[in-house]
Every structure is written in C-alpha cells, then in structure tokens.
GROMACS .gro file of C-alpha atoms in nm:
model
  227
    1UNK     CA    1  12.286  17.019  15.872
    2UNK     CA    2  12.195  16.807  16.165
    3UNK     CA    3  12.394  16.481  16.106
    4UNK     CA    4  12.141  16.261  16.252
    5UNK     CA    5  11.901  16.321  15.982
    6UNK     CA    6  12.121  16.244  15.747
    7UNK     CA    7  12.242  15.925  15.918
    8UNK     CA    8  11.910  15.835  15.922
    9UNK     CA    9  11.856  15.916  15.540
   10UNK     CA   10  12.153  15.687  15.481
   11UNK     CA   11  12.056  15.396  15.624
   12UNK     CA   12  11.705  15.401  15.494
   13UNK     CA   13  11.875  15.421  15.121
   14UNK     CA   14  12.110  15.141  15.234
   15UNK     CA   15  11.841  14.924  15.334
   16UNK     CA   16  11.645  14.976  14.994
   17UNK     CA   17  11.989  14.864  14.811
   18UNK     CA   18  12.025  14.541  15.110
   19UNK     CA   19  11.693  14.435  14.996
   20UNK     CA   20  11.725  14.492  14.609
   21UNK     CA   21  11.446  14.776  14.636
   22UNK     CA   22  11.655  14.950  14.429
   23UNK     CA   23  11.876  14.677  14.234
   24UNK     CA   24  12.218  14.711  14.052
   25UNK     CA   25  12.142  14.997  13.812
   26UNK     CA   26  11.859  15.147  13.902
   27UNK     CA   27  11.836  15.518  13.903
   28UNK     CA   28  11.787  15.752  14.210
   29UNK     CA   29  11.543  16.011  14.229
   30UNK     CA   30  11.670  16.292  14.487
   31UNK     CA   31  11.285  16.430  14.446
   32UNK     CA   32  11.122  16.071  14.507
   33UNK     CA   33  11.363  15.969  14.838
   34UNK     CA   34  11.282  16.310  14.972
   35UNK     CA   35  10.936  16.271  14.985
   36UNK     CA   36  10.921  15.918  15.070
   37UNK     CA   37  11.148  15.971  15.359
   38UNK     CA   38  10.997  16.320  15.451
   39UNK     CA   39  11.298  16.545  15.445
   40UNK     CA   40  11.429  16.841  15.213
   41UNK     CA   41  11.718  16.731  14.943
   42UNK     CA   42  12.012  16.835  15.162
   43UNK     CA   43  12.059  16.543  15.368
   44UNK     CA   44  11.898  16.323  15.072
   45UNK     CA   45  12.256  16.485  14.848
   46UNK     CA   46  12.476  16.450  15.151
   47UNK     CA   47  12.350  16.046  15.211
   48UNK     CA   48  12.392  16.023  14.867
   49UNK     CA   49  12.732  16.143  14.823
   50UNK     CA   50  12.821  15.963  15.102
   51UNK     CA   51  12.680  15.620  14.921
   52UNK     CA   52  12.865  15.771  14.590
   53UNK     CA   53  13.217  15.771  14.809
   54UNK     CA   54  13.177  15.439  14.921
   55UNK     CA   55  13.108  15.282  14.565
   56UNK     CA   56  12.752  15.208  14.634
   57UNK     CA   57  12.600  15.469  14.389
   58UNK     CA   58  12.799  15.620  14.057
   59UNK     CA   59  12.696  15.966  13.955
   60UNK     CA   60  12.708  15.996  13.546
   61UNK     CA   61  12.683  16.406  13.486
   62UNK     CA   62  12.376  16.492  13.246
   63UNK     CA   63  12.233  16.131  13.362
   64UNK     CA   64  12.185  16.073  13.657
   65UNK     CA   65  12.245  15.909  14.008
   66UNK     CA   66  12.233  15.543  13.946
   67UNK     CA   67  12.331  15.195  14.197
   68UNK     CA   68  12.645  15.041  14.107
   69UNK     CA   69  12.669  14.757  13.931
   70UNK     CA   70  12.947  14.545  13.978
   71UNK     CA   71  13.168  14.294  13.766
   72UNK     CA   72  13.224  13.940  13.895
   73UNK     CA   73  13.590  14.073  13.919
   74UNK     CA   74  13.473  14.342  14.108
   75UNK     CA   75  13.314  14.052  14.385
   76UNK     CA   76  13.620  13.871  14.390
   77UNK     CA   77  13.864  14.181  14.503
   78UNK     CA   78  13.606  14.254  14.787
   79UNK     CA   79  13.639  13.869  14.902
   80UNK     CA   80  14.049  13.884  14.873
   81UNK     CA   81  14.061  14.272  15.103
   82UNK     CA   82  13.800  14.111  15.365
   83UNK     CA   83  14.016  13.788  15.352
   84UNK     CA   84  14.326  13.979  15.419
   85UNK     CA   85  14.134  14.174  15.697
   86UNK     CA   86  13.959  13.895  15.900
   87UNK     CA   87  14.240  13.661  15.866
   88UNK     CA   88  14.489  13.910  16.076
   89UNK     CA   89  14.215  13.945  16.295
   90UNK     CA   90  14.154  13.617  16.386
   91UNK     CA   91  14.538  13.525  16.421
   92UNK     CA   92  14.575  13.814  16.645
   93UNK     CA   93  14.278  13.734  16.849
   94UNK     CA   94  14.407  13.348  16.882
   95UNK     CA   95  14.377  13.280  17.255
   96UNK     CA   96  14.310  13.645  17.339
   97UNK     CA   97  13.917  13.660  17.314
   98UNK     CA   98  13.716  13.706  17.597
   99UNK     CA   99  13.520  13.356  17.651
  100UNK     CA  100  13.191  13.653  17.650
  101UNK     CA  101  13.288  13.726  17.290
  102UNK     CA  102  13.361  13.339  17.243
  103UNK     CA  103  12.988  13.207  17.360
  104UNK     CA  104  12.832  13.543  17.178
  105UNK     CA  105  13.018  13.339  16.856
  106UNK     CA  106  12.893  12.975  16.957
  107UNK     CA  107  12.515  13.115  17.016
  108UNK     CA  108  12.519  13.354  16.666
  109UNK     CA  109  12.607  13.002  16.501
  110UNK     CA  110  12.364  12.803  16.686
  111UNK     CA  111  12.141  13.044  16.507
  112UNK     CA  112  12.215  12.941  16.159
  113UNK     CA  113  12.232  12.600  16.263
  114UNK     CA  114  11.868  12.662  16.340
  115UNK     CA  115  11.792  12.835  16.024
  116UNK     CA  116  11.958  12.535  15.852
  117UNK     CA  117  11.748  12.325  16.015
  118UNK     CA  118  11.399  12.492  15.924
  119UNK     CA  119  11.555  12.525  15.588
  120UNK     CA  120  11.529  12.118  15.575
  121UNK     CA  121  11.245  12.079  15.712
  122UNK     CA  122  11.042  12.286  15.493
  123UNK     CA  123  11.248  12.095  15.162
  124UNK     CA  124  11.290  12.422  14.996
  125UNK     CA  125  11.584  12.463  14.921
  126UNK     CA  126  11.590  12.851  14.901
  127UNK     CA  127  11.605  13.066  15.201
  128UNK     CA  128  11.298  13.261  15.241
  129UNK     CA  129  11.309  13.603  15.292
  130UNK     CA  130  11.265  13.603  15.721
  131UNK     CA  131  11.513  13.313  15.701
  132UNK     CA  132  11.780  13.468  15.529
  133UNK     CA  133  11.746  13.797  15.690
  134UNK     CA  134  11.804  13.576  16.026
  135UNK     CA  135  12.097  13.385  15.847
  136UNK     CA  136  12.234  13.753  15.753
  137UNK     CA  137  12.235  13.904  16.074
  138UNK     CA  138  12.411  13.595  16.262
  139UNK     CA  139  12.645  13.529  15.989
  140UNK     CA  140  12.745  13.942  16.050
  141UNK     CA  141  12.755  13.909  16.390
  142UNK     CA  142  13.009  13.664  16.408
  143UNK     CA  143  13.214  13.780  16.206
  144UNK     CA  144  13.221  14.154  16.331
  145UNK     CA  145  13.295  14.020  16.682
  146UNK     CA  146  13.613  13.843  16.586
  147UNK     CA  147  13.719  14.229  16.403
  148UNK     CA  148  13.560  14.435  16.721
  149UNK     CA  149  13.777  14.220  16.959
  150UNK     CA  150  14.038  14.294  16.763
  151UNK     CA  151  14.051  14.662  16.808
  152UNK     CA  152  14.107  14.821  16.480
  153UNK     CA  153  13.780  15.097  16.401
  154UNK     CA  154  13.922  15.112  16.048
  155UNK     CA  155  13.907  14.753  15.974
  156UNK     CA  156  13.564  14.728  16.130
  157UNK     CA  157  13.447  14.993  15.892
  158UNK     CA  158  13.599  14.861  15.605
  159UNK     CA  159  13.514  14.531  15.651
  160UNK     CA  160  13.130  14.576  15.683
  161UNK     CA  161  13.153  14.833  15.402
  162UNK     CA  162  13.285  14.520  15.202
  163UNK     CA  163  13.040  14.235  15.326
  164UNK     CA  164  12.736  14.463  15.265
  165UNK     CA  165  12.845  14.537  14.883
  166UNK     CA  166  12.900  14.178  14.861
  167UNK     CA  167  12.546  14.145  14.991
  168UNK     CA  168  12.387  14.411  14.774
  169UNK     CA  169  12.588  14.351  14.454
  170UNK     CA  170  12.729  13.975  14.443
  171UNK     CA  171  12.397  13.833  14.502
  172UNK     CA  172  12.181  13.697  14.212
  173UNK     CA  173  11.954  13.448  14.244
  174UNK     CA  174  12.082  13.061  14.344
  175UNK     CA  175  11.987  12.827  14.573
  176UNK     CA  176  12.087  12.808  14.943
  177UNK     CA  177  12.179  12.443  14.969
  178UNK     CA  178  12.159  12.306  15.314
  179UNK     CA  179  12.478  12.127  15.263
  180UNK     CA  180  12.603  12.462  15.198
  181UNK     CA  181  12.435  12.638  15.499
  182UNK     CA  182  12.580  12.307  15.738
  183UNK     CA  183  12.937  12.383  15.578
  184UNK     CA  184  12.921  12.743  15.679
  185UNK     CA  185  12.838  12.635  16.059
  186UNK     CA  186  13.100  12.375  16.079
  187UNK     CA  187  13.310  12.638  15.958
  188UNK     CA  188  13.254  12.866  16.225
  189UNK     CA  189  13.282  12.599  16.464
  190UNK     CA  190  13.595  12.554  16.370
  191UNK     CA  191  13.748  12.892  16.369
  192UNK     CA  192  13.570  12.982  16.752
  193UNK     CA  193  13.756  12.655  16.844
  194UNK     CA  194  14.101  12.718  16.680
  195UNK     CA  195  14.053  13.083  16.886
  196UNK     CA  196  13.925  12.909  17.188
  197UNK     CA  197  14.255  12.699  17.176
  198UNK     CA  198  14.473  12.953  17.107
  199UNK     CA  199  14.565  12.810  16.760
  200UNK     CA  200  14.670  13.109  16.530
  201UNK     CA  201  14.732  12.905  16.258
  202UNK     CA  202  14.418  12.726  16.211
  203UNK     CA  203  14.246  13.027  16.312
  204UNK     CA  204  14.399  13.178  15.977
  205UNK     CA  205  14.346  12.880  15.794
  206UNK     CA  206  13.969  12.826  15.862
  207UNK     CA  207  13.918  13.189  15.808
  208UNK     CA  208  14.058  13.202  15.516
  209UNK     CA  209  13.899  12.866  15.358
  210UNK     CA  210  13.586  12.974  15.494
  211UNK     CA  211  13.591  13.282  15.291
  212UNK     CA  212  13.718  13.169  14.999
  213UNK     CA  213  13.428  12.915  14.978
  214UNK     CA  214  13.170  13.219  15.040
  215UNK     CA  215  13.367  13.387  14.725
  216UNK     CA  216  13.341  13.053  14.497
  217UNK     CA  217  12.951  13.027  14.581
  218UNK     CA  218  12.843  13.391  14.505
  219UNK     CA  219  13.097  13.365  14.187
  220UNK     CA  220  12.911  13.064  14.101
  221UNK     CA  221  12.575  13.270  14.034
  222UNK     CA  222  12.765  13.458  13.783
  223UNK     CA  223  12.837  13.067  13.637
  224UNK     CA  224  13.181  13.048  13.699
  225UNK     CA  225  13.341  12.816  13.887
  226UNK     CA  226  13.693  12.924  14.009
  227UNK     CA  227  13.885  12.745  14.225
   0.00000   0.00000   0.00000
C-alpha cells in the first residue's frame, strides 16, 4: 500500500479528532471516511489501526471503532510523562541552544502575546476558534523546538503524541482567561531566558511549573482543583 496515502488518511482523521469533528466517543465509520476522503478501506484500516495503537481510537469487537474517551486520571499521567520529557530537555539544552532556535522561541511567544492581546481587546473572554488555532500552533512550536534541539526522535514523537491527546481529549469547554494566556507568556519568557543564560536549574524549574499549571487548568474543566 503506498504509505503516503495512508499518511495522508491519518492526518485528515487526526484533524477531525483536533477539532472535535468527531468528539470523545463517537463512532467511526470505515465506509463514511472512505468516501469522504476518496480512497478504498485499506489505508482508511491501516490509519485507523495506527490511531487504535496510539490510544486515540479503541476498537470494541461486535461494536465498533469508536474515539477514546479519557478519564481525568488519564489527563493527568499524560501531563506527568511530557513533564518528565521536556524538563530533561530543557536542562540539557541549558546554554546549548542555538540563539536561531532561541529568537524562533522569543517570536512563537510574541505570537501569543498578540493573541492575548486581541483576546482583551475584543472582552471575550473565550478564544475564538482562528485565535486559538493561532495560540495552538505557537504554543507547539515552542515547545517542540526546545525537544528538536535536543536531539532525541523518540521523545519528539512521544511528546507531540501526548500534547495532541491532551488537546483532543482534556479539553472541555472553559474559559481562556487573559490572565491565564499572560501567565503562559511570562512563562515562556522565562524558560528561553533561564536557556539563554545557561541556567539548568531554572530551566527545569520553569518547565516544570509551567506544565503543571497547564495540567491544573485543563483538570479544572473536569471541576477539580488539584494542587
């Protein structure tokens, strides 16, 4: 089978569970994606065992192909392996990235600084949908510079396999507080300038607080409040 096709069958079922087109517990149609998408079912089975692997999908024999839903336990294991992950990446990056990679992290922040700012402006507090799909792709970018600097395929994998089932099944509906959306840039400046200084310790620290507030405010949709 020509693995393009079903690369490209992937990521246009991926994109329908990033944007809640199919939502936690919906059930897939092998017949319905092959049509929409124009292709026979073997790379729609392949894409899907693929999704199945990577705990994005759960097959239930006699019922069906469904989209995972996950507990708020579930949320909180995926915060503690990508704080693990991008907290060894940051201390061994500490003084070593390239000041490229360092302004890349400085202009992907000035980004959501922006989208924070439009966010006030407008006195909504919810992101709308083209400003949180800008806030999304900066707030990935940074983050999978520090881990691409870093060197390690397998952690880059993992990592975005974790931040986009974070994405697709931590998120229920809340508000985006600004004061929120300002923390989260302040707390990138700090880590680019605990890397810029060569500072391995606060580089792990900031990290580490930084995610570990991300994990409190998607636990908080499920109305807890864990410290």
């Amino acid at each position: 089978m020509d693995r393009s096709l079903k690369k490209r069958v992937y990521l246009h079922i991926r994109t329908k569970l990033l944007t809640r087109e199919l939502a936690p517990g919906a059930e897939i149609s092998h017949r319905e994606l092959a049509k929409e998408i124009g292709v026979s079912f073997t790379p729609v089975r392949e894409a899907i065992g693929q999704l199945i692997d990577e705990g994005m999908l759960e097959c239930h024999p006699s019922r069906g192909t469904f989209v995972s839903e996950l507990s708020w336990e579930d949320l909180a294991e995926l915060y503690d392996i990508r704080e693990a992950l991008e907290c060894h990446a940051v201390s061994k990056m500490a003084g070593s990235m390239s000041v490229v990679d360092l302004v890349k992290m400085d202009l992907f922040t000035d980004e959501m600084v922006a989208v924070a700012d439009e966010v006030i402006r407008s006195e909504n507090p919810r992101l709308n949908t083209d400003l949180a799909d800008r806030w999304v792709k900066s707030d990935v970018a940074f983050h999978m510079t520090v881990l691409r600097a870093a060197g390690n395929r397998r952690a880059l994998k993992i990592t975005d396999e974790l931040r986009i089932m974070a994405k697709i099944f931590g998120h229920r509906e809340h508000e985006q507080l600004c004061d929120d959306l300002l923390r989260v840039c302040c707390e990138h400046r700090s880590i680019v300038t605990a890397l810029r200084e060569g500072n391995a310790v606060d580089a792990r620290k900031a990290m580490a607080e930084h995610i570990r507030r991300g994990c409190q405010i998607d636990l908080a949709a499920y109305g807890l409040n864990l410290k």
